[in-house]
Coordinates of C-alpha atoms in Angstrom, one line a residue:
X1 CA 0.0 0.0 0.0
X2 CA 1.6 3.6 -0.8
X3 CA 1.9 5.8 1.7
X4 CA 0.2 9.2 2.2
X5 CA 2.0 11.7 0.1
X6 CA 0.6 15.6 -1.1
X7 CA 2.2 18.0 -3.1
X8 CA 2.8 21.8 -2.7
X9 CA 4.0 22.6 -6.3
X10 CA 5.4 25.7 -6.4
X11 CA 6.3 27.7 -10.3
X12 CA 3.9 24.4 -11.3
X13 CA 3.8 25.8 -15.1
X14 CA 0.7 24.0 -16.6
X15 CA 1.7 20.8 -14.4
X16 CA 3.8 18.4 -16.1
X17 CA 5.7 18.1 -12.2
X18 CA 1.9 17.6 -10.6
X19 CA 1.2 15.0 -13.3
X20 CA 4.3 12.8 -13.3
X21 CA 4.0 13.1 -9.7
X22 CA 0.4 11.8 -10.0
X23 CA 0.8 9.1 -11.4
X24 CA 3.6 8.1 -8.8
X25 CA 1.0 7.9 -6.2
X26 CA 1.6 11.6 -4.9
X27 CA -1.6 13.7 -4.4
X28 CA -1.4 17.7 -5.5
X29 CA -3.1 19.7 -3.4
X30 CA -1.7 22.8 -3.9
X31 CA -0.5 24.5 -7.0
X32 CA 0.8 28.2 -8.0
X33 CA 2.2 29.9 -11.1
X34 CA 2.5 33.2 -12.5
X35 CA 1.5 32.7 -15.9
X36 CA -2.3 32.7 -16.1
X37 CA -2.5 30.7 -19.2
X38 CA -0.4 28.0 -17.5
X39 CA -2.7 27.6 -14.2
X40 CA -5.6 28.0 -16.6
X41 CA -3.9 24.8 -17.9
X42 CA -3.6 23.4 -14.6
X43 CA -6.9 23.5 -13.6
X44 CA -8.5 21.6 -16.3
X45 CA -6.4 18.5 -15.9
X46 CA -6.6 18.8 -12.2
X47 CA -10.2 20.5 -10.8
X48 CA -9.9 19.4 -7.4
X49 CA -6.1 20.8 -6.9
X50 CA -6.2 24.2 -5.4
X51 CA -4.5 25.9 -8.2
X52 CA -3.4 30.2 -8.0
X53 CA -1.9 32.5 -10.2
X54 CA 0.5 34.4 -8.0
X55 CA 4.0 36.5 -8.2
X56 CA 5.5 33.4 -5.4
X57 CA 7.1 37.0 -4.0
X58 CA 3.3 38.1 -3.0
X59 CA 2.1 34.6 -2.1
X60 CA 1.6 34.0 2.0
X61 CA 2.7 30.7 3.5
X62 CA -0.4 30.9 5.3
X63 CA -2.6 30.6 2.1
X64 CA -0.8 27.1 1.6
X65 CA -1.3 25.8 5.0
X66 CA -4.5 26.2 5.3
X67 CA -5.3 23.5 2.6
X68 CA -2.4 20.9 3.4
X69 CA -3.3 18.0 5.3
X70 CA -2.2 18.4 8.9
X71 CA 1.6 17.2 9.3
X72 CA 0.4 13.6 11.0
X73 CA -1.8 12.8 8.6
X74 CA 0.2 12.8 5.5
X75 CA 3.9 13.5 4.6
X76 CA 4.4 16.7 2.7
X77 CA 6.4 17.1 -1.2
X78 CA 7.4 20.6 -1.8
X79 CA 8.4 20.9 -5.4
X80 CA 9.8 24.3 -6.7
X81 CA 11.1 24.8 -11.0
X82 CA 12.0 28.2 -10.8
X83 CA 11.5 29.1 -14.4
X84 CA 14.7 30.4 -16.1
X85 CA 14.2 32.9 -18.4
X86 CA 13.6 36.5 -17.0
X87 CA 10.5 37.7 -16.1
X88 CA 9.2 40.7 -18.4
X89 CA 10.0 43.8 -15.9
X90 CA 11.7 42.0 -13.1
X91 CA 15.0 43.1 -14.0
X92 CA 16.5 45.6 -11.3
X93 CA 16.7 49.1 -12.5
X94 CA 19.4 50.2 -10.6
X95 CA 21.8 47.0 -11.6
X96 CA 20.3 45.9 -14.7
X97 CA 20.4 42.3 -13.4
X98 CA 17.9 39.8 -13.9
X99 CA 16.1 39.1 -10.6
X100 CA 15.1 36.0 -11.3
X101 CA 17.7 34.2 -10.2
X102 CA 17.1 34.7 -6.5
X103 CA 13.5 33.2 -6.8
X104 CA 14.6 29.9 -5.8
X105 CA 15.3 31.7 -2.1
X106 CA 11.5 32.4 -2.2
X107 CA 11.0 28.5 -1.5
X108 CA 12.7 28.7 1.9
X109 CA 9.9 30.5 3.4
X110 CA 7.1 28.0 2.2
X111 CA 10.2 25.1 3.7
X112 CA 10.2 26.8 6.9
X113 CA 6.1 27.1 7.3
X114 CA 5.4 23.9 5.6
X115 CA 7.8 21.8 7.5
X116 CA 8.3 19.4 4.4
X117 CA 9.7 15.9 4.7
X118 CA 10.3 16.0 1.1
X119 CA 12.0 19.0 -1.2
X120 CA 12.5 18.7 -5.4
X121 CA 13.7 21.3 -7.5
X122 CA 14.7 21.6 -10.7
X123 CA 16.4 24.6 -12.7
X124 CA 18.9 24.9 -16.1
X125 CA 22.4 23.5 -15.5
X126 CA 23.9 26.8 -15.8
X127 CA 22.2 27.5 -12.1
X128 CA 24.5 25.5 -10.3
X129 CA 27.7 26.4 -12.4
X130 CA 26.9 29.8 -11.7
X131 CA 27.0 29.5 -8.1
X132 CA 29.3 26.4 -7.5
X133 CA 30.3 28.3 -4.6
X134 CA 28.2 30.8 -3.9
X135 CA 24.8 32.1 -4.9
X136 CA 21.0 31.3 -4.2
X137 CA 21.2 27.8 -5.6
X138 CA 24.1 26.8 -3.2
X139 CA 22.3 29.5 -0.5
X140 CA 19.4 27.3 -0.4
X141 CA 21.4 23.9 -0.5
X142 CA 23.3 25.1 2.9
X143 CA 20.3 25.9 4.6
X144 CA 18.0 23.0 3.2
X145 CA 21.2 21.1 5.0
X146 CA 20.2 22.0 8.2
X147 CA 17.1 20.0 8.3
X148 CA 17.5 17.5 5.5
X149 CA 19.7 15.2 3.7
X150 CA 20.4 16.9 0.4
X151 CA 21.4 15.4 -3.2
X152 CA 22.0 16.7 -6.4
X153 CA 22.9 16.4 -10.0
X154 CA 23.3 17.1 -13.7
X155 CA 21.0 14.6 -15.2
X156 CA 20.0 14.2 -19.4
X157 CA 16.3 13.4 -19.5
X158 CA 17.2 11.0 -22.1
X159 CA 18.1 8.9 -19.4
X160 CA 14.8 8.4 -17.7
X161 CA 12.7 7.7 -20.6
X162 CA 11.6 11.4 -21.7
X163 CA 12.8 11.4 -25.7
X164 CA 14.6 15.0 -25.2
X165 CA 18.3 15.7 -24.9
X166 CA 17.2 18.0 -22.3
X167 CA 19.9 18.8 -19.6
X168 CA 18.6 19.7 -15.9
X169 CA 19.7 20.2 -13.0
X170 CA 17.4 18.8 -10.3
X171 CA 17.4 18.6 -6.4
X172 CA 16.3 16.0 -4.0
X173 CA 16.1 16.2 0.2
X174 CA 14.1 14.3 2.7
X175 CA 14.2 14.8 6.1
X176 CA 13.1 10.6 6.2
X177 CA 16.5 9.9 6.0
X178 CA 20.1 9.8 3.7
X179 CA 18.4 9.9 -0.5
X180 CA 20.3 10.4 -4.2
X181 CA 19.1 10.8 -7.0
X182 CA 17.2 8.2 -8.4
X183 CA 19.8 5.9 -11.3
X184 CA 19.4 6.6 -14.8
X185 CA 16.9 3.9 -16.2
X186 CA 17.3 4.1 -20.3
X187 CA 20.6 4.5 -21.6
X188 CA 24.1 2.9 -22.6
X189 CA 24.7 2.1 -19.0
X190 CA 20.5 0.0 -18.6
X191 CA 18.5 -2.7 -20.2
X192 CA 16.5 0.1 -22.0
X193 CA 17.9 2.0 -25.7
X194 CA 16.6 5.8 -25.3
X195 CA 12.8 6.5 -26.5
X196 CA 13.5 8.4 -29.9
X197 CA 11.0 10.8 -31.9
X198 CA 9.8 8.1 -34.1
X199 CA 8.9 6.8 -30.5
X200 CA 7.0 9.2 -29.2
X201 CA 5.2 10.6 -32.5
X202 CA 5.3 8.6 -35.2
X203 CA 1.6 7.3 -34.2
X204 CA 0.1 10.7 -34.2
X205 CA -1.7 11.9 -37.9
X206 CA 1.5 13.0 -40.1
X207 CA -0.7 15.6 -41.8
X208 CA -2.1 17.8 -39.5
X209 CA -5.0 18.9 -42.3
X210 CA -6.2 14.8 -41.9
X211 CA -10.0 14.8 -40.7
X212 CA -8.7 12.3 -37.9
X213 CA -6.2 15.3 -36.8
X214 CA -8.7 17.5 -35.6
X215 CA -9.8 15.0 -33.0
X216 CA -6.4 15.1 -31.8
X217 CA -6.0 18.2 -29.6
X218 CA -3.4 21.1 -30.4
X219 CA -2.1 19.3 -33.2
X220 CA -2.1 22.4 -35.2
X221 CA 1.0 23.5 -36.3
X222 CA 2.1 27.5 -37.0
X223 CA 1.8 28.2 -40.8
X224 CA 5.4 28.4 -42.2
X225 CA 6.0 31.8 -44.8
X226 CA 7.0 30.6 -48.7
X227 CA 10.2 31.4 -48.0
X228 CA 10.1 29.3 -45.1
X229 CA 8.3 26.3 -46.7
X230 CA 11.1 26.4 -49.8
X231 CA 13.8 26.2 -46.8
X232 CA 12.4 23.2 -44.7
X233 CA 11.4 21.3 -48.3
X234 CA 15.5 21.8 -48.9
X235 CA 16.2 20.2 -45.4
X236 CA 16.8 16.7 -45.0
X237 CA 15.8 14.4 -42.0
X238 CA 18.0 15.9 -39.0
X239 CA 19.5 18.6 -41.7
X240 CA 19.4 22.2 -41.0
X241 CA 20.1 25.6 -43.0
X242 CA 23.5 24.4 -43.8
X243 CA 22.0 22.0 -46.5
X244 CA 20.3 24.8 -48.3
X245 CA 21.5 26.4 -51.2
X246 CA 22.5 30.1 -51.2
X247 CA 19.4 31.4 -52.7
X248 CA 17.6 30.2 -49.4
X249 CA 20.2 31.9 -47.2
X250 CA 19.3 35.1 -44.6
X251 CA 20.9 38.0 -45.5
X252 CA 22.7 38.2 -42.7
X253 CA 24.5 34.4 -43.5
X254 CA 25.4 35.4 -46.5
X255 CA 29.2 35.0 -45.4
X256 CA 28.3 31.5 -43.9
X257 CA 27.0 29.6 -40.7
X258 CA 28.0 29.7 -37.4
X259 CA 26.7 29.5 -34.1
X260 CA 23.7 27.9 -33.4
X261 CA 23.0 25.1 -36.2
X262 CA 19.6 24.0 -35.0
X263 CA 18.4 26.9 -36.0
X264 CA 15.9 25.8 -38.9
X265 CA 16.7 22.5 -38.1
X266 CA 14.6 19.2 -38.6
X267 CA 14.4 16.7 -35.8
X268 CA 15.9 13.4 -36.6
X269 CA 13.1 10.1 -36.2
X270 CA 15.5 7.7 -34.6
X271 CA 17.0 9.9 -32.0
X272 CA 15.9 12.0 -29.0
X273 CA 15.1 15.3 -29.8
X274 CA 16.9 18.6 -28.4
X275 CA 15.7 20.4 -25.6
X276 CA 12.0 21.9 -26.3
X277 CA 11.8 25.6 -25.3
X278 CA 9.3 27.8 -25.4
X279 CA 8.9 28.4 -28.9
X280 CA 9.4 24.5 -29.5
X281 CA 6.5 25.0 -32.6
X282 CA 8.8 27.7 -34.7
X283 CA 10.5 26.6 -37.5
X284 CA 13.1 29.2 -37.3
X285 CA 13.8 29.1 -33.3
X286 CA 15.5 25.6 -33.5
X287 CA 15.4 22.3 -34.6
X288 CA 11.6 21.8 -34.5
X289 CA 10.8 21.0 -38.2
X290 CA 8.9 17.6 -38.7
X291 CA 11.2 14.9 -39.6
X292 CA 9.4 14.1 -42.4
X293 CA 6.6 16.8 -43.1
X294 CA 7.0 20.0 -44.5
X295 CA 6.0 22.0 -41.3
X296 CA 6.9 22.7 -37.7
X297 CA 6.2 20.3 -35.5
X298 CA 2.8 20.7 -33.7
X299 CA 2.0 21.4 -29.8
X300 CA 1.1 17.7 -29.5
X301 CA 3.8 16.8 -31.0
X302 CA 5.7 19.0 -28.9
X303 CA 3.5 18.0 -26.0
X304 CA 4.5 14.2 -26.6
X305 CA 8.2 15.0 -26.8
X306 CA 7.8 16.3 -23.1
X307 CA 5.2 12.9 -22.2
X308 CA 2.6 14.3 -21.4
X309 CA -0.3 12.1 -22.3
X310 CA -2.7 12.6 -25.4
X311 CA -5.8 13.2 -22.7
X312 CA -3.7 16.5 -21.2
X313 CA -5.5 19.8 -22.1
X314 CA -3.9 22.9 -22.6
X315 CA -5.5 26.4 -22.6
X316 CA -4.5 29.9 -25.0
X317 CA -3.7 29.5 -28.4
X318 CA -0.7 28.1 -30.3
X319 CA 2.1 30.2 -28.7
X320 CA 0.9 30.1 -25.2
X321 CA 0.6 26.3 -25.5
X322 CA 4.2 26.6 -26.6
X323 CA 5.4 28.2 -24.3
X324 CA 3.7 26.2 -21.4
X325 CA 4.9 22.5 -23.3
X326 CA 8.6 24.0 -23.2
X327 CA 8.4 25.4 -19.8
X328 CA 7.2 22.7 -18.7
X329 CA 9.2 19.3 -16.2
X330 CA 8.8 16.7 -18.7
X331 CA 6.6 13.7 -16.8
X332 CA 7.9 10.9 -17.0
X333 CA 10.9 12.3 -15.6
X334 CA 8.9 13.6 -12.6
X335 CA 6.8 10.4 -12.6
X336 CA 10.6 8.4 -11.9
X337 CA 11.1 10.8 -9.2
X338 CA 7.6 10.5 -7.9
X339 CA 8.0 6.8 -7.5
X340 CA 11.6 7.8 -5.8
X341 CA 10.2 9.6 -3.5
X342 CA 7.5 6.8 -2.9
X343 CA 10.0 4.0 -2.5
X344 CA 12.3 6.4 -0.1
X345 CA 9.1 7.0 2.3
X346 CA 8.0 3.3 2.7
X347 CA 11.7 2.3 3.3
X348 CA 11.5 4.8 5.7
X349 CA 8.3 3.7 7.9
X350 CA 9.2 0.5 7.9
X351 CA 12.2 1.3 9.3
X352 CA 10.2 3.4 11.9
X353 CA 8.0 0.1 12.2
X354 CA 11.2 -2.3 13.2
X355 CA 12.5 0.5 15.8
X356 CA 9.5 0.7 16.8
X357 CA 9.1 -3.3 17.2
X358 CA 12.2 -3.9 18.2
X359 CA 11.7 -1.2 21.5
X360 CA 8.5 -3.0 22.2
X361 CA 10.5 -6.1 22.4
X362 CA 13.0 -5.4 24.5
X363 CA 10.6 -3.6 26.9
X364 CA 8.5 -6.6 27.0
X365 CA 11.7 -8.7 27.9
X366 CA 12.6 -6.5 30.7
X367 CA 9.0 -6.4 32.2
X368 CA 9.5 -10.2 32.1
X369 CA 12.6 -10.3 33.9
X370 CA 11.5 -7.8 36.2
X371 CA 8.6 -10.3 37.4
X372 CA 10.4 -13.5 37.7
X373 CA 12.9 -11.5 39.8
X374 CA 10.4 -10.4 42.4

């Protein structure tokens, strides 16, 4: 029987962390976000989550209390994905520096008033090589220290199943007891080849103007200019602008390539695909051309190349839904650390169980000693 875990998930996007958590066993019960497309999002896959959108620097502990289950009754997740672009207007005035970077400290109130057994967080690599040292990210490792054990790591989401390249860097703790991070389960080094794109889309309507495609939910794809459709029909499977000929070149490449090659790139069917951002449905913002069709990939597609299921909604139009896909934790790679989480807490009680046992035991002993003294 799983034990009693809820979830406090904090910068929750559109809830790729709630669901893989889900379906670990882990009940949301809480939920906040900024974006209000994204918890518009949220609340139609999850209705009975509590769900806000809220700046997490206005956002009182006491408004998540209030609707967690009381400390003895269940044990508590806090998860926390600090998004990693800047926020529009929340760069200092007086520095010029992107405040963003010191949202992850916001989670150490909700830690302190929420008393979590369990922490998760993940952020962009660069986070922690920013601050090996120093910084918010190792700011809030020291003091999450004081109360929990603490592990963390680079991981490639490749490596759990998800068909994405994606680097992240992600955070475990539990109060429970000594935790890592949960081994790699697809891979050179398991049983299990990575999932590719062919994997994860190859069932879905190629043609996204097929009467069976409009069943499918935001599998639409952004219309592509002529000059953009000429340049994606002169790209091979996994090619990009450096097959083209001149004529197709930007003005400003006119000297060449460099720089970012998956820029107008196609995705290749029998590997992972790159790291889906936010414009993950733009033909020119990286390598998000169909691997066969003449077109961007759709936000299903897109939405598939993070897992999340066929069934999950998504509110606003194409570029919202975008932007919520790309911001979002993929879920099977929260599902694996759902069920981490699960296993740790069971290995836990029961060790709680034998202590328990064991002092019973021994005090029964010494009760029976005591009596055939007298």
């Amino acid at each position: 029987m799983s034990p009693d875990v809820v979830l406090a998930d904090f910068f929750s996007g559109c809830g790729g962390t709630a669901r893989g958590f889900a379906d670990a066993g882990v009940q949301p019960v809480f939920a906040t976000d900024w974006d209000e497309e994204a918890v518009q999002t949220f609340k139609l896959n999850f209705p009975d989550v509590k769900a806000v959108q809220r700046d997490i620097r206005e956002l009182a502990a006491e408004e998540v209390v209030s609707v967690m289950p009381a400390a003895d009754e269940a044990i508590r997740l806090l998860a926390g994905c600090a998004p990693c672009q800047p926020f529009a207007g929340h760069r200092n005035a007086a520095t010029g520096e992107d405040e963003r970077s010191d949202l992850v400290l916001e989670l150490l109130r909700f830690v302190e008033a929420l008393c979590p057994q369990l922490v998760f967080v993940e952020n962009v690599p660069g986070m922690r090589r920013a601050s090996r040292s120093a910084g918010p990210f190792m700011e809030f490792v020291e003091v999450l220290k004081k109360t929990h054990h603490v592990a963390f790591d680079t991981i490639s989401c490749a490596d759990y199943g998800v068909p994405q390249t994606r680097r992240r860097l992600v955070l475990i703790a539990s109060s429970l007891g000594e935790i890592d991070v949960p081994t790699p389960t697809h891979g050179p080094s398991t049983d299990q080849p990575h999932v590719t794109v062919r994997d994860a889309i190859h069932s879905l309507p190629h043609s996204v103007n097929a009467p069976e495609s409009s069943a499918i939910s935001s599998h639409r794809a952004m219309r592509l200019t002529p000059l953009n459709r000429k340049r994606i029909k002169a790209t091979p499977e996994g090619g990009d602008r450096r097959n083209w000929p001149k004529r197709l070149w930007p003005d400003c490449h006119s000297g060449g390539f460099g720089g970012h090659t998956d820029v107008y790139g196609r995705l290749s069917w029998d590997k992972p695909a790159p790291t889906l951002t936010t414009k993950c449905i733009s033909y020119s913002n990286g390598r998000f051309g169909h691997p066969s069709e003449h077109r961007a990939i759709t936000a299903r597609e897109a939405a598939r190349l993070q897992t999340f299921h066929d069934s999950f909604e998504f509110a606003g139009g194409l570029t919202s839904q975008a932007r919520q896909i790309g911001n979002a934790v993929p879920v099977l790679l929260a599902r694996r650390f759902g069920q981490h989480f699960v296993e740790h807490v069971v290995e836990a009680q029961a060790r709680d169980s034998a202590a328990t046992s064991g002092q019973a035991d021994r005090a029964a002993v010494g009760e029976n000693e005591m009596r055939n003294a007298a």
